[in-house]
Coordinates of C-alpha atoms in Angstrom, one line a residue:
X62 CA 0.0 0.0 0.0
X63 CA 2.9 2.4 0.8
X64 CA 4.6 1.5 -2.5
X65 CA 1.3 2.4 -4.4
X66 CA 1.0 5.6 -2.4
X67 CA 4.4 6.6 -3.8
X68 CA 3.1 6.0 -7.3
X69 CA 0.1 8.2 -6.5
X70 CA 2.4 11.0 -5.5
X71 CA 4.6 10.6 -8.6
X72 CA 1.5 10.8 -10.9
X73 CA 0.2 13.9 -9.1
X74 CA 3.7 15.5 -9.5
X75 CA 3.4 14.9 -13.3
X76 CA 0.0 16.5 -13.5
X77 CA -1.6 19.8 -12.5
X78 CA -3.0 18.4 -9.3
X79 CA -1.2 20.0 -6.3
X80 CA -1.5 17.3 -3.6
X81 CA 0.5 19.5 -1.1
X82 CA -2.3 22.1 -1.2
X83 CA -5.0 19.5 -1.1
X84 CA -3.5 17.9 2.1
X85 CA -2.2 21.2 3.4
X86 CA 1.4 19.8 3.7
X87 CA 4.4 21.8 4.7
X88 CA 7.8 21.8 3.0
X89 CA 9.0 18.8 5.0
X90 CA 6.4 16.4 3.6
X91 CA 7.5 13.1 2.2
X92 CA 8.0 13.1 -1.6
X93 CA 7.4 10.1 -3.8
X94 CA 11.1 9.2 -3.6
X95 CA 11.2 9.3 0.2
X96 CA 7.9 7.3 0.3
X97 CA 9.5 4.6 -1.9
X98 CA 12.6 4.7 0.4
X99 CA 10.3 3.9 3.4
X100 CA 8.6 1.2 1.3
X101 CA 12.0 -0.3 0.5
X102 CA 12.9 -0.6 4.2
X103 CA 9.5 -2.1 5.0
X104 CA 10.0 -4.6 2.2
X105 CA 13.3 -5.6 3.6
X106 CA 12.5 -5.7 7.3
X107 CA 9.2 -7.6 7.2
X108 CA 10.3 -10.5 5.0
X109 CA 13.6 -10.7 7.0
X110 CA 11.5 -11.1 10.2
X111 CA 9.4 -13.7 8.6
X112 CA 12.4 -15.6 7.3
X113 CA 14.0 -15.5 10.7
X114 CA 10.8 -16.9 12.2
X115 CA 10.7 -19.8 9.8
X116 CA 14.4 -20.6 10.1
X117 CA 14.4 -20.6 13.9
X118 CA 11.2 -22.6 14.2
X119 CA 12.4 -25.2 11.7
X120 CA 15.6 -25.6 13.8
X121 CA 13.8 -26.1 17.0
X122 CA 14.4 -22.6 18.5
X123 CA 10.7 -22.2 19.3
X124 CA 11.1 -19.4 21.9
X125 CA 13.4 -17.3 19.6
X126 CA 11.0 -17.9 16.7
X127 CA 8.1 -16.6 18.8
X128 CA 10.0 -13.5 19.6
X129 CA 10.3 -12.4 15.9
X130 CA 6.8 -11.0 15.4
X131 CA 6.9 -9.4 18.9
X132 CA 10.2 -7.6 18.0
X133 CA 8.8 -6.5 14.7
X134 CA 5.6 -5.0 16.3
X135 CA 7.7 -3.2 18.9
X136 CA 10.1 -1.9 16.3
X137 CA 7.3 -0.3 14.3
X138 CA 5.8 1.3 17.4
X139 CA 9.2 2.7 18.5
X140 CA 9.9 4.1 15.1
X141 CA 6.5 5.8 15.0
X142 CA 6.9 7.5 18.4
X143 CA 10.6 8.1 18.3
X144 CA 10.9 11.8 19.6
X145 CA 14.2 12.7 17.9
X146 CA 14.5 14.5 14.5
X147 CA 15.3 11.4 12.4
X148 CA 13.2 9.0 10.4
X149 CA 11.1 11.9 9.1
X150 CA 9.9 13.2 12.4
X151 CA 7.4 15.8 11.1
X152 CA 5.7 13.2 8.8
X153 CA 5.6 10.6 11.5
X154 CA 3.9 13.0 13.9
X155 CA 1.6 14.3 11.2
X156 CA 0.5 10.7 10.7
X157 CA 0.1 10.0 14.4
X158 CA -1.9 13.2 14.9
X159 CA -4.2 12.2 12.0
X160 CA -4.8 8.8 13.5
X161 CA -5.6 10.4 16.8
X162 CA -8.1 12.8 15.1
X163 CA -9.7 9.8 13.3
X164 CA -10.1 7.8 16.5
X165 CA -11.4 10.8 18.4
X166 CA -13.2 13.2 16.0
X167 CA -13.6 15.9 18.6
X168 CA -12.6 18.7 16.3
X169 CA -13.6 19.9 12.8
X170 CA -12.8 17.2 10.2
X171 CA -10.1 18.1 7.6
X172 CA -9.5 16.5 4.3
X173 CA -6.5 14.4 5.5
X174 CA -8.6 13.2 8.4
X175 CA -11.4 11.5 6.3
X176 CA -9.0 10.6 3.5
X177 CA -6.8 8.5 5.7
X178 CA -9.9 7.1 7.4
X179 CA -11.3 6.0 4.0
X180 CA -8.0 4.2 3.3
X181 CA -8.3 2.5 6.7
X182 CA -11.7 1.1 5.7
X183 CA -9.9 -0.8 3.0
X184 CA -7.5 -2.2 5.6
X185 CA -10.3 -3.6 7.9
X186 CA -8.8 -7.1 7.5
X187 CA -5.5 -5.7 8.7
X188 CA -7.2 -4.6 12.0
X189 CA -8.7 -8.1 12.5
X190 CA -5.4 -9.8 11.7
X191 CA -3.6 -7.4 14.1
X192 CA -6.0 -8.3 16.9
X193 CA -5.4 -12.0 16.3
X194 CA -1.6 -11.6 16.1
X195 CA -1.6 -9.7 19.4
X196 CA -3.9 -12.2 21.0
X197 CA -1.6 -15.1 20.1
X198 CA 1.4 -13.2 21.4
X199 CA -0.3 -12.5 24.7
X200 CA -1.4 -16.1 25.0
X201 CA 2.0 -17.4 23.9
X202 CA 0.6 -19.3 21.0
X203 CA 2.8 -17.9 18.2
X204 CA 5.2 -20.8 17.6
X205 CA 4.0 -23.8 19.6
X206 CA 2.1 -27.0 18.9
X207 CA -0.9 -25.3 20.6
X208 CA -1.4 -23.2 17.4
X209 CA -4.6 -25.0 16.4
X210 CA -5.8 -25.0 19.9
X211 CA -5.5 -21.3 19.9
X212 CA -8.7 -21.1 17.9
X213 CA -10.6 -21.4 21.2
X214 CA -9.2 -18.1 22.3
X215 CA -8.0 -16.2 19.2
X216 CA -9.8 -18.1 16.4
X217 CA -12.4 -17.3 13.7
X218 CA -15.3 -17.5 16.3
X219 CA -13.9 -14.7 18.4
X220 CA -16.2 -11.7 19.0
X221 CA -13.1 -9.5 18.7
X222 CA -12.9 -10.1 14.9
X223 CA -16.2 -8.3 13.9
X224 CA -15.4 -5.6 16.5
X225 CA -12.1 -4.9 14.8
X226 CA -13.5 -5.2 11.3
X227 CA -16.2 -2.6 12.1
X228 CA -13.8 -0.1 13.8
X229 CA -12.7 1.8 10.6
X230 CA -16.3 2.2 9.5
X231 CA -17.3 3.4 12.9
X232 CA -14.6 6.0 12.8
X233 CA -15.7 7.2 9.4
X234 CA -19.3 7.2 10.5
X235 CA -18.5 9.4 13.5
X236 CA -16.5 11.8 11.2
X237 CA -19.6 12.2 9.0
X238 CA -21.8 13.0 11.9
X239 CA -19.2 15.5 13.1
X240 CA -19.1 17.1 9.7
X241 CA -22.9 17.4 9.7
X242 CA -22.8 19.1 13.1
X243 CA -20.3 21.7 11.7
X244 CA -21.7 22.3 8.2
X245 CA -25.4 21.1 8.4
X246 CA -25.0 19.6 5.0
X247 CA -27.4 16.7 4.4
X248 CA -24.8 14.9 2.2
X249 CA -22.9 14.2 5.4
X250 CA -25.8 12.2 6.7
X251 CA -26.1 10.2 3.5
X252 CA -22.4 9.5 3.7
X253 CA -22.8 8.4 7.3
X254 CA -25.6 6.1 6.1
X255 CA -23.2 4.5 3.6
X256 CA -20.7 3.5 6.3
X257 CA -23.5 2.3 8.5
X258 CA -24.5 -0.3 5.8
X259 CA -21.3 -2.2 6.5
X260 CA -22.2 -2.9 10.1
X261 CA -25.0 -5.5 9.2
X262 CA -22.7 -7.2 6.7
X263 CA -20.0 -7.7 9.4
X264 CA -22.2 -8.7 12.3
X265 CA -24.7 -10.8 10.4
X266 CA -21.8 -12.8 9.0
X267 CA -20.3 -13.3 12.5
X268 CA -23.7 -14.6 13.8
X269 CA -23.1 -17.9 11.9
X270 CA -20.9 -19.1 14.7
X271 CA -23.4 -18.1 17.4
X272 CA -26.8 -19.3 16.2
X273 CA -28.3 -22.6 15.1
X274 CA -27.5 -23.8 11.5
X275 CA -31.2 -23.8 10.6
X276 CA -31.7 -20.3 11.9
X277 CA -28.7 -19.1 9.9
X278 CA -29.9 -20.7 6.7
X279 CA -33.5 -19.5 6.9
X280 CA -33.1 -16.0 8.5
X281 CA -29.6 -14.6 8.9
X282 CA -28.0 -15.7 5.7
X283 CA -30.7 -14.0 3.5
X284 CA -30.4 -10.9 5.6
X285 CA -26.6 -11.0 5.2
X286 CA -26.9 -11.3 1.4
X287 CA -29.3 -8.4 1.3
X288 CA -27.1 -6.2 3.4
X289 CA -24.1 -7.1 1.3
X290 CA -25.9 -6.1 -1.9
X291 CA -27.0 -2.8 -0.3
X292 CA -23.6 -2.0 1.0
X293 CA -21.8 -2.8 -2.4
X294 CA -24.2 -0.8 -4.5
X295 CA -24.4 2.2 -2.2
X296 CA -20.6 2.3 -1.9
X297 CA -20.2 2.1 -5.7
X298 CA -22.8 4.8 -6.2
X299 CA -21.1 7.1 -3.7
X300 CA -17.6 6.5 -5.3
X301 CA -18.8 7.6 -8.7
X302 CA -21.2 10.4 -8.0
X303 CA -19.7 12.0 -4.8
X304 CA -16.0 11.0 -4.3
X305 CA -15.2 11.2 -8.0
X306 CA -17.9 13.6 -9.2
X307 CA -18.7 11.5 -12.3
X308 CA -22.4 12.1 -11.8
X309 CA -24.3 10.2 -14.6
X310 CA -21.0 9.4 -16.1
X311 CA -21.4 12.7 -18.0
X312 CA -17.7 13.6 -17.7
X313 CA -16.7 10.5 -19.7
X314 CA -18.2 11.8 -22.9
X315 CA -16.9 15.4 -22.7
X316 CA -13.3 15.0 -23.7
X317 CA -13.4 18.1 -26.0
X318 CA -13.5 20.3 -22.9
X319 CA -10.4 19.8 -20.8
X320 CA -11.8 21.8 -17.9
X321 CA -14.6 19.3 -17.5
X322 CA -12.6 16.1 -17.4
X323 CA -9.6 14.8 -15.5
X324 CA -6.4 16.8 -15.6
X325 CA -4.4 13.6 -15.2
X326 CA -6.2 11.4 -17.7
X327 CA -7.4 13.9 -20.2
X328 CA -8.1 12.2 -23.6
X329 CA -7.9 8.7 -22.2
X330 CA -11.5 7.6 -22.3
X331 CA -10.8 3.9 -21.7
X332 CA -9.4 4.7 -18.2
X333 CA -12.9 5.9 -17.1
X334 CA -14.6 2.8 -18.3
X335 CA -12.0 0.7 -16.7
X336 CA -12.1 2.5 -13.3
X337 CA -15.9 2.4 -13.2
X338 CA -16.2 -1.2 -14.2
X339 CA -13.4 -2.5 -11.9
X340 CA -14.6 -0.4 -9.0
X341 CA -18.0 -2.0 -9.3
X342 CA -16.7 -5.5 -9.4
X343 CA -14.2 -5.0 -6.5
X344 CA -16.8 -3.2 -4.4
X345 CA -18.9 -6.3 -4.6
X346 CA -16.0 -8.7 -3.9
X347 CA -14.9 -6.6 -0.9
X348 CA -18.0 -7.8 0.9
X349 CA -16.2 -11.2 1.0
X350 CA -13.5 -9.6 3.2
X351 CA -16.0 -8.2 5.7
X352 CA -17.6 -11.6 6.2
X353 CA -15.8 -13.6 8.8
X354 CA -17.5 -16.8 7.9
X355 CA -16.1 -16.8 4.3
X356 CA -12.5 -16.2 5.4
X357 CA -11.3 -19.8 5.6
X358 CA -9.6 -19.9 2.2
X359 CA -6.5 -17.8 2.9
X360 CA -5.4 -17.6 -0.8
X361 CA -8.8 -16.2 -1.8
X362 CA -8.6 -13.7 1.1
X363 CA -5.1 -12.7 0.2
X364 CA -6.1 -12.2 -3.5
X365 CA -9.1 -10.1 -2.6
X366 CA -7.1 -8.0 -0.2
X367 CA -4.5 -7.3 -2.9
X368 CA -7.3 -6.4 -5.3
X369 CA -8.8 -4.0 -2.7
X370 CA -5.4 -2.3 -2.4
X371 CA -5.4 -1.8 -6.2
X372 CA -9.0 -0.5 -6.1
X373 CA -8.1 2.0 -3.4
X374 CA -5.0 3.0 -5.3
X375 CA -7.0 4.0 -8.4
X376 CA -9.7 5.6 -6.2
X377 CA -7.1 7.9 -4.7
X378 CA -6.3 9.5 -8.1
X379 CA -9.9 10.6 -8.8
X380 CA -10.7 11.5 -5.1
X381 CA -7.7 13.8 -4.7
X382 CA -8.2 15.3 -8.2
X383 CA -11.9 16.0 -7.4
X384 CA -10.8 17.8 -4.2
X385 CA -8.3 19.8 -6.2
X386 CA -11.0 20.8 -8.7
X387 CA -13.1 22.1 -5.8
X388 CA -10.2 24.2 -4.6
X389 CA -9.5 25.7 -8.0
X390 CA -13.1 26.4 -8.7
X391 CA -13.5 28.1 -5.4
X392 CA -10.4 30.1 -6.1
X393 CA -11.8 31.2 -9.5
X394 CA -15.1 32.2 -7.9
X395 CA -13.3 34.3 -5.3
X396 CA -11.3 36.2 -8.0
X397 CA -14.5 36.8 -10.0
X398 CA -16.3 38.5 -7.2
X399 CA -14.3 41.7 -7.1
X400 CA -14.6 42.0 -10.9
X401 CA -18.4 41.8 -10.7
X402 CA -18.4 44.4 -7.9
X403 CA -16.1 46.6 -9.9
X404 CA -18.5 46.4 -12.9
X405 CA -21.5 47.2 -10.7
X406 CA -19.6 50.1 -9.1
X407 CA -18.6 51.4 -12.5
X408 CA -22.2 51.3 -13.8
X409 CA -23.5 53.1 -10.7
X410 CA -20.9 55.9 -11.2
X411 CA -21.9 56.2 -14.8
X412 CA -25.6 56.5 -13.9
X413 CA -24.7 59.2 -11.4

């Protein structure tokens, strides 16, 4: 995901979209090259930890193997909160402040706040995996023969899994309510409703492990399917009409007016058809990830997670550009107001 974010920044740099103004970044922000440098270190450190785990476990060093994920988690936390001016201090603290504002939306919501929160909804599976990893570490079931027995504590039937899956959507829901309180715009409520539609998908799926099989087949499974369809279609509609401002797909067919279409993909009509079609398919498949009772095939889960990362990657282009278009349009309107007043004043003087 961080590698792809670097690609996003590189494409913005080649276009007329000023991402620094959209996110209100200072001069010390991470460029695409610095982002890729961070990605490189992450790509080195994480597989190294995994390799050390497998090597030590295969050679009978169970306790040392179990320490590898613990050390990795501690290393990440230490780097994030390291108080000295190394490892991109301002960017790390900007990220931590944003996470704090997301978790506790007690102040007016800025674009970086809900932008990062939207990305976190695509990483809901990461939250549930994080919980299971920490659970296994705490219960000392990382590298022992009791791994399978750990399902009784940290397994797929745990109530903590749907709680972690719903957390990013709950944060985004609270942000929308806070925005409505500040702006009184009804669109904020409709956006909040969109995130609330993920809650039935998550918890109805989890009910399979806590109700009788007949009850699940006759009542809860149809409700889960219905809520999945509603969530997928509503989310797809919101992406196209609100986040990307492609209402009625009208911008697709207006390539003779560069001010109407994308600054980044001007003249490339096929990109719009691709992004709309792929977004629809992947919005529907993402429901699979929110449903705990479908997550037994780890290869399928991994593939859908990877596809969701790619969907979010292309979503970022159009979402940031749409925000940039709003900024530029508001700037044009502000510059036009004095001219109109000048004309009005001139006509009044002439009448006098």
